[in-house]
Amino acid sequence: MSLYHEAAGLLSAPTTHGGSLKSRIFGNKELKSPPAQVYALVLETRKWSVVLKEVVENAQLLSAERKLTPPLALLLTHDLLLAKSGIALPASHGLRAAVERHKGRLTSELSRARLRRKCATVEALRALVETEALTAGGRTPHPRWVRVNALKSTVDDQLEKTFKGYEVVAGVEEVMASGGGKVLCLDGNVPNLLALPPGTDVTRSEAYRKGEVILQDKASCFPACLLDPRPGEGDVVDACAAPGNKTTHLAGILEGRGREEGERIFAFEKDKGRAKTLEKMVKIAGSDGFTVVHQGQDFLKVDPNSEKYAKVGALLLDPSCSGSGIVGRDDLPELHLPEGPAAGGTAAGKKGDKKDRKRKRENKDGSGEKPPVVLVDDDGETTILSSEKDLKTRIEALAAFQLTLLLHAFAFPAARKITYSTCSVYAGENEHVVLKALASDIARQCGWKVLRREKQTRGMREWPVRGDPDACDGDTDVAEACIRTYRDDGRGVMGFFVAGFVREEASTTEDDLGPYVRDAEGVIIRDEMGIPTLKATGEKAIDLNELETDSDDKSTEIYIGPPEGGDDEGPYVRDAEGRIIRDAMGMPTLKATLQTAKDKNDADDEWGGFDD
Ligand SMILES: C[S@@+](CC[C@H](N)C(=O)[O-])C[C@H]1O[C@@H](n2cnc3c(N)ncnc32)[C@H](O)[C@@H]1O
């Protein structure tokens, strides 16, 4: 019983008192009901209050049931008509019976309210309510982003099936302006991503149940797009993987491009409970055949030099963070209560009010506490921070942990690409971590550099919102390389951050023999004879001197001439695995790496191919 009474107290309390609804609920030690349940109930009822008020008033519920207060009537009617599991009270309970007695009348009033709004279904009404609630709360409504899982389906397939009859419009602005109609757009930055009107319920579709479509915010799709895994580049690690949105996205990209036999995704997740969700998601998405889930495995305890990870060419790192960019739904529209007796306060509500009055007094002279900042991280852990100092300490602790994970990722010997991402808005967890990582010993030793904007895949390069130059100590190259998203900026995304790192050999430019042709980053792209040494991939060719001094390295067996039965022009010098390491003129083409050299003819044809 306390659930509805506690929720009633919170529902009728002014929203401006005592911080956000979330902080008032999760920070209230005296609540008897599970805070998450109270929070969801109050939030949803508030959102629906315009409609529920009409329903309750027109059904004359309050005059028929004198013991119901207006907030209780709204909450119970909400659960009766709109919650999947109905009213959370025993069937014999007086409050439940008081509302259920009027079920027929309440249901028909809801139908009338729906038809007055020209909504064909309750789902359409839900979408409308969601949009209006968000708008009234001062938040830009957030589209429903749907990623088509390339492992199981295609956009065309989904347009034929799940979204049959939808009008395809040009951009997300049009989707948002549609007022909840059957419209969608294909995203211009992330392949296979669709934007639908806010609140569109895809979870009841067959495609969702079968894993053909996955609900994933646009910004959350950026890391896999930026990492850009390609067949032939080795295994991929998702270091902090649960619940698995990015793991399955990586899988979709890799498989969609023709994953090479044996190439795998290693997904690590420290939390055993969350790892189970990850495992389920991987299975539903259809990537379990080549994704190895390491349940309960701390990524920091993984040995990068283990034989098992010798072929890891790319890592995606999306560690726990403050969660401060996650689309909040805590800015509430005005509450519409039906006419009736005054709302009955509860123990929780009254105590909250007292605290609120105290806080108001304290704030009047400017010396009092500010409303608390509530951080709900991805582990579900809620931290209530009542001062700027607490917030700073928390961000510093998170940043130290995030940096440790990133430097650990740098240590994988065959890795060539890494992405680092958070759903935090704080520079401390974002640009500052990137700068510290770039300045680290391991980055210098291993040649890790930031993945510059011009080398990013088209969709990521064209995303206009970049890192904060001030937070990058004025280094505009790093700021441009960083990708940010902000909620409420009209682009329909959550707050997010991602940066990429690529690896180059340690610099040897000082004593080059030259004249080589180098690109802007010093990568040798044509050798002394003008022969292309390698396709620009971020891989740096070895200098001639270095090859000479390394020549007694017997780790790769070298033979001269085309392989038996081959039709190469030759004589090229190939290593044991057939990679061309000297061209027909005896010039080194590239150091033996995971990168497969192009034959001279092909390389000439493809010259200039800097693009993704
Ligand atoms: C932001 S969430 C990842 C979300 C996920 N990438 C997705 O898109 O679905 C961070 C995850 O990292 C896990 N985690 C935190 N520290 C870890 C560590 N040292 N090793 C492995 N997993 C870790 C957390 O339990 C949490 O599930």
XYZ file of C-alpha atoms and ligand atoms in Angstrom:
639
model
C 0.000 0.000 0.000
C 2.827 2.390 0.714
C 3.729 2.500 -3.018
C 0.633 4.492 -4.016
C 0.603 6.672 -0.897
C 4.294 7.474 -1.177
C 3.900 8.154 -4.892
C 0.864 10.387 -4.198
C 2.933 12.525 -1.827
C 5.629 12.968 -4.424
C 3.224 13.493 -7.284
C 1.507 16.431 -5.659
C 4.697 18.063 -4.287
C 5.890 21.037 -6.362
C 8.536 19.895 -8.833
C 10.769 22.838 -8.092
C 11.344 21.841 -4.486
C 14.347 19.899 -3.311
C 16.059 19.172 -6.597
C 14.894 16.892 -9.353
C 12.316 14.185 -8.876
C 15.080 11.618 -9.208
C 17.144 13.147 -6.420
C 14.087 13.461 -4.176
C 13.217 9.809 -4.632
C 16.626 8.175 -4.722
C 17.907 10.421 -1.967
C 14.987 9.710 0.345
C 16.106 7.109 2.875
C 12.626 6.899 4.383
C 10.824 5.509 1.366
C 9.479 2.029 2.043
C 8.830 1.125 -1.595
C 11.600 0.424 -4.125
C 12.744 3.884 -5.326
C 12.903 2.775 -8.960
C 9.265 1.648 -8.836
C 8.114 4.887 -7.199
C 10.108 6.925 -9.687
C 8.663 5.153 -12.739
C 5.106 5.409 -11.406
C 5.298 9.125 -10.579
C 7.082 9.990 -13.798
C 4.630 8.152 -16.037
C 1.544 9.394 -14.207
C 2.759 12.969 -14.394
C 3.352 12.580 -18.084
C -0.171 11.238 -18.638
C -1.832 13.628 -16.198
C -3.665 15.743 -18.817
C -5.320 12.656 -20.268
C -5.847 10.965 -16.897
C -7.451 14.088 -15.457
C -10.030 14.046 -18.260
C -10.660 10.336 -17.766
C -11.055 10.545 -13.982
C -13.268 13.640 -14.128
C -15.491 12.374 -16.927
C -15.905 9.013 -15.206
C -16.786 10.909 -11.993
C -14.496 8.624 -10.067
C -13.806 10.987 -7.187
C -17.422 11.655 -6.373
C -18.175 7.931 -6.471
C -15.198 6.909 -4.349
C -14.810 9.350 -1.491
C -11.670 7.793 -0.044
C -9.674 8.440 -3.199
C -7.673 11.662 -3.309
C -6.948 13.226 -6.743
C -3.313 12.040 -6.843
C -4.317 8.521 -5.785
C -7.028 8.490 -8.444
C -4.506 9.450 -11.140
C -1.923 6.899 -10.026
C -4.349 4.013 -9.715
C -6.120 4.852 -12.963
C -2.762 5.027 -14.685
C -1.819 1.553 -13.529
C -5.267 0.116 -14.234
C -5.437 1.378 -17.819
C -1.866 1.839 -18.939
C 0.561 -0.283 -16.908
C 1.372 -3.710 -18.274
C 1.037 -5.402 -14.883
C -1.980 -3.419 -13.662
C -2.436 -2.130 -10.113
C 0.310 -3.379 -7.790
C -2.048 -4.282 -4.932
C -3.818 -7.511 -3.966
C -7.182 -7.953 -5.704
C -8.954 -7.657 -2.353
C -7.326 -4.355 -1.444
C -9.780 -1.508 -0.901
C -7.958 1.014 -3.114
C -7.708 -1.402 -5.994
C -11.344 -2.386 -5.672
C -12.371 1.280 -5.560
C -10.867 1.886 -8.981
C -11.590 -1.470 -10.582
C -15.289 -1.025 -9.847
C -15.213 1.703 -12.519
C -13.040 -0.082 -15.048
C -15.643 -0.082 -17.843
C -16.349 3.618 -17.528
C -12.684 4.546 -17.174
C -11.773 2.480 -20.238
C -14.384 4.130 -22.403
C -13.320 7.581 -21.190
C -9.766 6.744 -22.199
C -11.009 5.760 -25.675
C -12.841 9.081 -25.935
C -9.745 11.000 -24.836
C -7.754 9.108 -27.453
C -10.223 9.764 -30.279
C -10.458 13.445 -29.355
C -6.706 13.532 -30.079
C -7.165 11.664 -33.373
C -5.052 8.724 -32.246
C -6.028 5.399 -33.767
C -4.430 3.324 -31.027
C -3.293 3.659 -27.434
C 0.262 3.385 -28.768
C -0.256 6.442 -30.955
C -1.656 8.251 -27.927
C 1.383 7.143 -25.925
C 3.678 8.641 -28.562
C 1.754 11.898 -28.462
C 1.832 12.047 -24.686
C 5.560 11.381 -24.695
C 6.208 14.216 -27.140
C 3.993 16.682 -25.322
C 5.450 15.778 -21.961
C 8.984 16.271 -23.141
C 8.173 19.543 -24.837
C 6.336 20.842 -21.798
C 9.287 19.826 -19.634
C 11.587 22.174 -21.507
C 13.352 19.310 -23.225
C 13.612 18.870 -26.944
C 11.734 15.668 -27.724
C 14.012 12.772 -28.469
C 13.413 10.631 -31.549
C 13.172 6.879 -31.287
C 16.393 5.618 -32.871
C 16.267 2.145 -34.349
C 19.323 0.342 -35.661
C 18.709 -2.315 -38.261
C 20.876 -5.282 -37.338
C 22.891 -6.125 -40.450
C 23.366 -9.675 -39.175
C 19.697 -10.421 -39.562
C 18.086 -7.860 -41.794
C 18.419 -4.879 -44.062
C 16.857 -1.424 -44.127
C 14.895 -2.388 -47.257
C 13.603 -5.463 -45.493
C 12.416 -3.431 -42.512
C 10.793 -0.791 -44.721
C 8.847 -3.619 -46.332
C 7.860 -5.294 -43.080
C 8.035 -3.486 -39.748
C 7.727 0.015 -41.164
C 5.442 -0.736 -44.075
C 3.340 2.294 -44.870
C 5.761 4.721 -43.222
C 6.665 7.790 -45.192
C 10.419 8.175 -45.559
C 11.306 11.831 -45.001
C 14.580 13.658 -45.479
C 15.770 14.332 -41.961
C 15.226 14.041 -38.251
C 13.713 17.544 -38.094
C 10.883 16.391 -40.339
C 10.375 13.303 -38.240
C 10.091 15.469 -35.152
C 7.738 17.897 -36.845
C 5.400 15.104 -37.899
C 3.627 15.067 -34.535
C 3.927 11.325 -34.108
C 2.742 10.142 -37.521
C 4.015 7.177 -39.504
C 7.208 8.758 -40.723
C 10.870 7.895 -40.466
C 14.197 8.959 -41.880
C 17.410 7.164 -42.705
C 20.258 8.654 -40.749
C 23.010 10.398 -42.694
C 25.858 9.658 -40.286
C 25.254 6.092 -39.178
C 24.451 3.461 -41.795
C 21.392 1.283 -41.050
C 20.015 3.709 -38.479
C 16.447 4.988 -38.583
C 14.831 7.863 -36.693
C 11.156 7.558 -35.781
C 8.862 9.912 -33.879
C 9.339 10.044 -30.098
C 7.658 7.298 -28.173
C 7.126 5.009 -31.182
C 6.878 1.578 -29.633
C 8.976 -0.838 -31.619
C 9.313 -3.317 -28.772
C 6.114 -5.097 -29.700
C 7.220 -5.767 -33.253
C 8.363 -9.144 -34.471
C 11.540 -7.559 -35.812
C 12.469 -6.392 -32.306
C 11.748 -9.774 -30.756
C 13.866 -11.503 -33.396
C 16.788 -9.104 -33.018
C 16.399 -7.694 -36.526
C 16.164 -4.195 -35.084
C 17.837 -2.855 -31.950
C 16.920 0.303 -30.053
C 20.076 2.352 -29.812
C 20.578 6.084 -29.545
C 22.328 7.598 -32.535
C 25.268 8.844 -30.470
C 25.779 5.421 -28.965
C 26.316 4.096 -32.521
C 29.283 6.414 -33.061
C 32.031 4.303 -31.411
C 31.573 1.276 -33.686
C 31.332 3.576 -36.728
C 34.500 5.392 -35.708
C 36.356 2.167 -34.951
C 35.335 1.007 -38.413
C 36.326 -2.659 -38.086
C 37.238 -4.286 -41.357
C 37.746 -7.875 -42.427
C 41.425 -8.777 -42.415
C 42.265 -6.434 -39.562
C 42.188 -9.155 -36.917
C 40.076 -9.720 -33.838
C 38.147 -6.933 -32.124
C 37.817 -6.339 -28.378
C 34.855 -4.712 -26.679
C 36.425 -4.037 -23.303
C 33.339 -2.961 -21.299
C 30.575 -4.586 -23.211
C 27.260 -4.995 -21.346
C 24.456 -4.663 -22.211
C 25.911 -5.161 -25.672
C 24.622 -2.427 -27.962
C 28.076 -1.624 -29.252
C 29.224 -5.258 -29.293
C 26.368 -6.232 -31.573
C 26.886 -3.110 -33.661
C 30.533 -4.064 -34.190
C 29.392 -7.558 -35.137
C 26.900 -6.180 -37.658
C 29.503 -3.977 -39.323
C 32.128 -6.701 -39.457
C 29.836 -9.398 -40.779
C 28.179 -7.001 -43.206
C 31.590 -6.391 -44.748
C 32.442 -10.081 -45.052
C 34.230 -11.002 -41.835
C 37.202 -13.275 -42.491
C 37.038 -16.837 -41.252
C 38.280 -17.064 -37.680
C 38.014 -13.364 -36.866
C 36.297 -12.908 -33.536
C 34.968 -10.308 -31.159
C 36.074 -10.655 -27.539
C 33.534 -9.006 -25.239
C 34.549 -8.430 -21.632
C 32.130 -7.564 -18.869
C 33.154 -7.368 -15.245
C 29.654 -7.474 -13.771
C 28.275 -11.021 -13.903
C 24.620 -9.938 -13.909
C 25.113 -7.478 -16.731
C 27.214 -10.058 -18.579
C 24.160 -12.345 -18.715
C 22.225 -9.575 -20.456
C 25.155 -9.149 -22.817
C 25.165 -12.841 -23.627
C 21.434 -12.757 -24.343
C 21.765 -9.719 -26.551
C 24.621 -11.262 -28.525
C 22.515 -14.364 -29.080
C 19.386 -12.474 -30.125
C 21.456 -10.337 -32.475
C 22.827 -13.507 -34.087
C 26.501 -12.796 -33.422
C 27.122 -15.561 -30.881
C 28.951 -17.624 -33.515
C 31.913 -15.276 -33.516
C 31.566 -13.291 -30.283
C 33.312 -14.671 -27.220
C 31.660 -13.282 -24.086
C 33.951 -13.238 -21.060
C 31.428 -13.113 -18.244
C 32.588 -11.430 -15.070
C 36.004 -10.732 -16.580
C 37.729 -7.507 -15.547
C 39.388 -6.099 -18.655
C 42.260 -4.794 -16.558
C 43.128 -8.370 -15.649
C 43.344 -9.470 -19.275
C 46.955 -9.985 -20.373
C 47.439 -8.065 -23.640
C 50.478 -10.224 -24.444
C 48.601 -13.481 -24.168
C 48.779 -15.606 -27.328
C 44.972 -15.546 -27.389
C 44.918 -11.810 -28.054
C 47.875 -11.683 -30.424
C 45.603 -10.861 -33.359
C 43.544 -8.156 -31.687
C 43.679 -5.324 -34.194
C 41.025 -2.996 -32.760
C 39.497 -2.227 -29.374
C 36.323 -0.407 -28.408
C 36.418 1.031 -24.911
C 33.162 2.369 -23.505
C 33.762 2.323 -19.750
C 31.477 3.201 -16.861
C 31.047 6.938 -16.507
C 28.945 9.527 -14.723
C 26.078 8.972 -17.171
C 25.529 12.705 -17.183
C 24.706 12.809 -20.898
C 21.963 10.240 -20.803
C 18.655 11.612 -21.985
C 16.925 12.610 -18.801
C 13.215 12.310 -18.469
C 13.127 14.126 -15.198
C 11.975 17.546 -16.318
C 8.332 17.179 -15.813
C 5.369 18.874 -17.384
C 2.911 20.608 -15.161
C 0.783 18.215 -13.129
C -2.927 18.232 -13.944
C -4.964 16.995 -11.010
C -8.664 16.271 -11.246
C -11.032 18.336 -9.097
C -11.576 16.797 -5.663
C -10.450 16.808 -2.063
C -6.908 18.133 -1.403
C -4.037 15.746 -1.877
C -3.234 13.768 1.247
C 0.392 14.110 2.229
C 2.292 11.068 3.320
C 5.108 10.586 5.741
C 7.530 10.725 2.852
C 5.844 13.695 1.241
C 5.629 15.718 4.442
C 9.212 15.072 5.399
C 10.271 15.985 1.881
C 8.375 19.264 2.170
C 10.046 20.109 5.460
C 13.455 19.490 3.978
C 12.485 21.528 0.941
C 11.482 24.498 3.109
C 14.801 24.253 4.921
C 16.680 24.139 1.638
C 14.740 27.150 0.343
C 15.625 29.140 3.473
C 19.242 28.173 3.157
C 19.382 29.191 -0.482
C 17.727 32.558 0.032
C 20.834 34.181 1.484
C 23.023 32.483 -1.077
C 24.895 30.494 1.530
C 22.789 27.353 1.396
C 23.322 24.102 -0.427
C 22.480 23.799 -4.104
C 20.085 21.083 -5.221
C 22.004 17.819 -5.334
C 23.475 16.437 -8.541
C 22.405 12.853 -9.065
C 24.665 10.643 -11.114
C 23.203 7.329 -12.156
C 25.970 5.360 -13.780
C 25.607 2.426 -16.141
C 26.045 -0.002 -13.286
C 22.776 1.393 -11.923
C 24.660 2.949 -9.039
C 23.158 6.226 -7.887
C 25.439 8.819 -6.370
C 23.932 11.894 -4.799
C 26.396 14.737 -4.766
C 25.436 17.720 -2.733
C 28.350 19.999 -3.579
C 30.580 21.011 -6.456
C 33.483 19.545 -4.525
C 31.813 16.131 -4.319
C 31.121 16.245 -8.038
C 34.741 17.139 -8.805
C 36.004 14.293 -6.629
C 33.647 11.831 -8.287
C 34.628 12.893 -11.810
C 38.321 12.694 -10.931
C 37.890 9.167 -9.597
C 35.994 8.090 -12.711
C 38.557 9.731 -14.991
C 41.447 7.952 -13.271
C 39.709 4.604 -13.790
C 38.849 5.439 -17.417
C 42.439 6.437 -18.165
C 43.783 3.206 -16.638
C 41.497 1.200 -18.916
C 42.535 3.206 -21.967
C 46.245 2.775 -21.272
C 45.631 -0.938 -20.818
C 44.034 -1.009 -24.272
C 47.133 0.736 -25.689
C 49.209 -2.276 -24.609
C 47.727 -4.788 -27.072
C 50.670 -5.462 -29.370
C 48.829 -5.907 -32.682
C 46.223 -3.216 -32.058
C 46.035 -0.460 -34.630
C 42.791 1.312 -33.699
C 41.010 2.126 -30.452
C 37.931 4.149 -29.643
C 37.256 5.669 -26.255
C 33.737 6.815 -25.429
C 31.524 7.947 -22.559
C 27.976 9.181 -22.119
C 29.300 11.940 -19.911
C 29.156 15.662 -20.542
C 32.154 16.438 -18.332
C 35.479 17.302 -19.970
C 37.202 15.548 -17.064
C 35.949 12.200 -18.353
C 36.376 13.120 -22.016
C 38.911 15.497 -23.580
C 41.082 15.447 -20.443
C 41.333 11.650 -20.547
C 42.292 11.846 -24.230
C 45.043 14.400 -23.537
C 46.430 12.405 -20.634
C 46.396 9.218 -22.685
C 48.252 10.890 -25.564
C 50.866 12.228 -23.159
C 51.415 8.837 -21.514
C 54.644 6.869 -21.820
C 52.908 3.928 -23.405
C 51.321 6.120 -26.108
C 54.751 7.490 -27.003
C 56.456 4.116 -26.896
C 53.839 2.425 -29.013
C 53.150 5.360 -31.313
C 49.488 5.947 -30.435
C 48.085 9.150 -31.906
C 44.644 10.631 -32.037
C 42.575 9.595 -35.075
C 42.375 12.898 -36.881
C 39.077 14.125 -38.243
C 40.152 13.903 -41.890
C 41.009 10.208 -41.445
C 37.666 9.313 -39.909
C 34.923 7.488 -41.756
C 32.679 9.808 -43.737
C 29.762 9.802 -41.309
C 31.975 10.617 -38.351
C 34.086 13.171 -40.201
C 30.937 15.000 -41.269
C 29.379 15.117 -37.804
C 29.635 18.827 -37.041
C 29.897 18.875 -33.251
C 33.491 18.377 -32.122
C 35.485 18.457 -28.909
C 35.904 21.539 -26.790
C 39.183 23.300 -27.763
C 39.476 24.862 -24.290
C 39.247 21.432 -22.715
C 42.020 20.342 -25.121
C 44.398 23.057 -23.897
C 43.875 24.878 -27.186
C 44.993 21.912 -29.316
C 42.493 22.318 -32.127
C 43.632 19.145 -33.918
C 42.732 17.064 -30.896
C 39.505 19.005 -30.385
C 38.540 18.418 -34.024
C 39.373 14.745 -33.689
C 37.030 14.419 -30.718
C 33.335 13.956 -31.388
C 30.720 15.276 -29.032
C 26.965 15.231 -28.974
C 24.697 17.350 -26.816
C 21.153 16.592 -25.909
C 18.568 19.289 -26.574
C 20.510 20.813 -29.469
C 17.867 19.798 -31.999
C 19.835 16.866 -33.377
C 17.879 14.394 -31.301
C 20.794 12.721 -29.566
C 21.921 12.105 -26.022
C 25.056 13.687 -24.537
C 28.025 11.616 -25.680
C 31.731 11.731 -26.388
C 34.005 9.595 -28.538
C 37.590 9.831 -29.738
C 39.691 7.424 -31.760
C 43.355 6.499 -31.533
C 45.540 5.014 -34.243
C 48.949 3.636 -34.016
C 52.049 4.574 -35.884
C 55.631 3.461 -35.493
C 57.725 5.587 -33.192
C 59.102 8.552 -35.117
C 62.373 7.989 -36.986
C 62.237 11.018 -39.231
C 65.511 12.495 -37.985
C 67.868 10.183 -39.889
C 65.816 9.147 -42.865
C 67.652 8.408 -46.069
C 64.879 9.875 -48.220
C 63.750 11.421 -50.432
C 60.607 9.553 -49.552
C 57.153 10.938 -50.120
C 55.395 11.311 -46.806
C 51.856 12.265 -45.999
C 50.938 15.031 -43.582
C 51.586 12.756 -40.638
C 55.003 11.567 -41.747
C 53.842 8.198 -43.017
C 55.999 7.108 -45.980
C 53.592 6.604 -48.841
C 56.031 6.380 -51.782
C 59.553 5.112 -51.567
C 62.736 6.402 -53.236
C 61.649 5.018 -56.593
C 58.260 6.682 -56.392
C 56.629 3.336 -55.765
C 53.669 3.407 -53.381
C 54.734 1.708 -50.204
C 51.345 1.138 -48.723
C 47.795 2.254 -48.939
C 47.212 5.010 -46.400
C 45.704 3.227 -43.471
C 47.446 4.782 -40.520
C 50.149 2.118 -40.811
C 53.583 3.644 -41.116
C 56.092 2.146 -43.486
C 59.495 1.335 -42.066
C 62.416 3.532 -42.964
C 65.114 2.014 -45.098
C 67.743 2.380 -42.335
C 65.573 0.639 -39.888
C 64.990 -2.303 -42.218
C 68.737 -2.604 -42.810
C 69.541 -2.708 -39.087
C 66.650 -5.080 -38.445
C 67.761 -7.374 -41.243
C 69.176 -9.996 -38.923
C 65.754 -10.410 -37.391
C 64.952 -14.023 -38.279
C 61.425 -13.908 -37.026
C 60.053 -13.912 -40.549
C 61.442 -16.112 -43.222
C 62.078 -14.202 -46.435
C 62.299 -15.648 -49.911
C 62.567 -14.027 -53.268
C 60.308 -14.551 -56.240
C 56.665 -15.169 -56.840
C 55.013 -18.029 -55.029
C 54.865 -21.274 -56.978
C 52.107 -21.209 -59.548
C 51.598 -17.492 -58.951
C 51.396 -15.041 -61.811
C 53.113 -12.122 -60.131
C 55.409 -10.010 -62.241
C 58.026 -10.279 -59.503
C 60.571 -10.795 -58.341
C 59.058 -9.337 -55.246
C 60.359 -10.127 -51.822
C 57.677 -11.746 -49.768
C 57.673 -12.868 -46.194
C 56.593 -16.317 -45.154
C 52.969 -15.287 -45.278
C 53.143 -13.975 -48.806
C 53.174 -10.280 -47.916
C 55.256 -8.196 -50.305
C 57.941 -6.488 -48.262
C 60.224 -5.389 -51.127
C 58.996 -4.449 -54.549
C 60.382 -5.315 -57.979
C 63.119 -2.722 -57.492
C 64.164 -4.206 -54.192
C 62.640 -1.317 -52.284
C 60.929 -2.033 -48.976
C 57.193 -1.721 -49.301
C 56.131 -2.133 -45.724
C 57.107 -3.758 -42.526
C 55.505 -7.145 -42.062
C 52.349 -6.350 -40.210
C 48.770 -7.487 -40.263
C 48.350 -5.166 -43.208
C 48.489 -7.154 -46.459
C 50.482 -5.400 -49.128
C 48.920 -4.688 -52.470
C 50.659 -5.996 -55.568
C 52.453 -3.259 -57.419
C 49.888 -3.110 -60.220
C 46.958 -2.956 -57.820
C 48.685 -0.406 -55.675
C 49.254 1.823 -58.666
C 45.628 1.514 -59.670
C 44.407 2.289 -56.232
C 46.775 5.091 -55.524
C 45.172 8.105 -53.963
C 42.636 6.061 -52.069
C 42.812 7.848 -48.761
C 39.127 7.524 -48.135
C 37.363 5.049 -45.916
C 28.892 2.217 -20.342
S 28.647 0.561 -19.936
C 28.915 -0.195 -21.479
C 27.774 -0.083 -22.418
C 27.981 -0.939 -23.640
N 29.209 -0.591 -24.319
C 26.829 -0.846 -24.608
O 26.894 -0.029 -25.530
O 25.865 -1.575 -24.475
C 30.092 0.120 -19.089
C 30.169 -1.344 -18.715
O 31.512 -1.606 -18.344
C 31.543 -2.542 -17.304
N 32.877 -2.423 -16.685
C 33.330 -1.469 -15.862
N 34.617 -1.692 -15.553
C 35.004 -2.799 -16.227
C 36.225 -3.521 -16.295
N 37.296 -3.151 -15.616
N 36.251 -4.620 -17.081
C 35.152 -5.027 -17.768
N 33.972 -4.386 -17.700
C 33.893 -3.287 -16.945
C 30.378 -2.120 -16.444
O 29.954 -3.172 -15.619
C 29.352 -1.725 -17.483
O 28.538 -2.812 -17.805
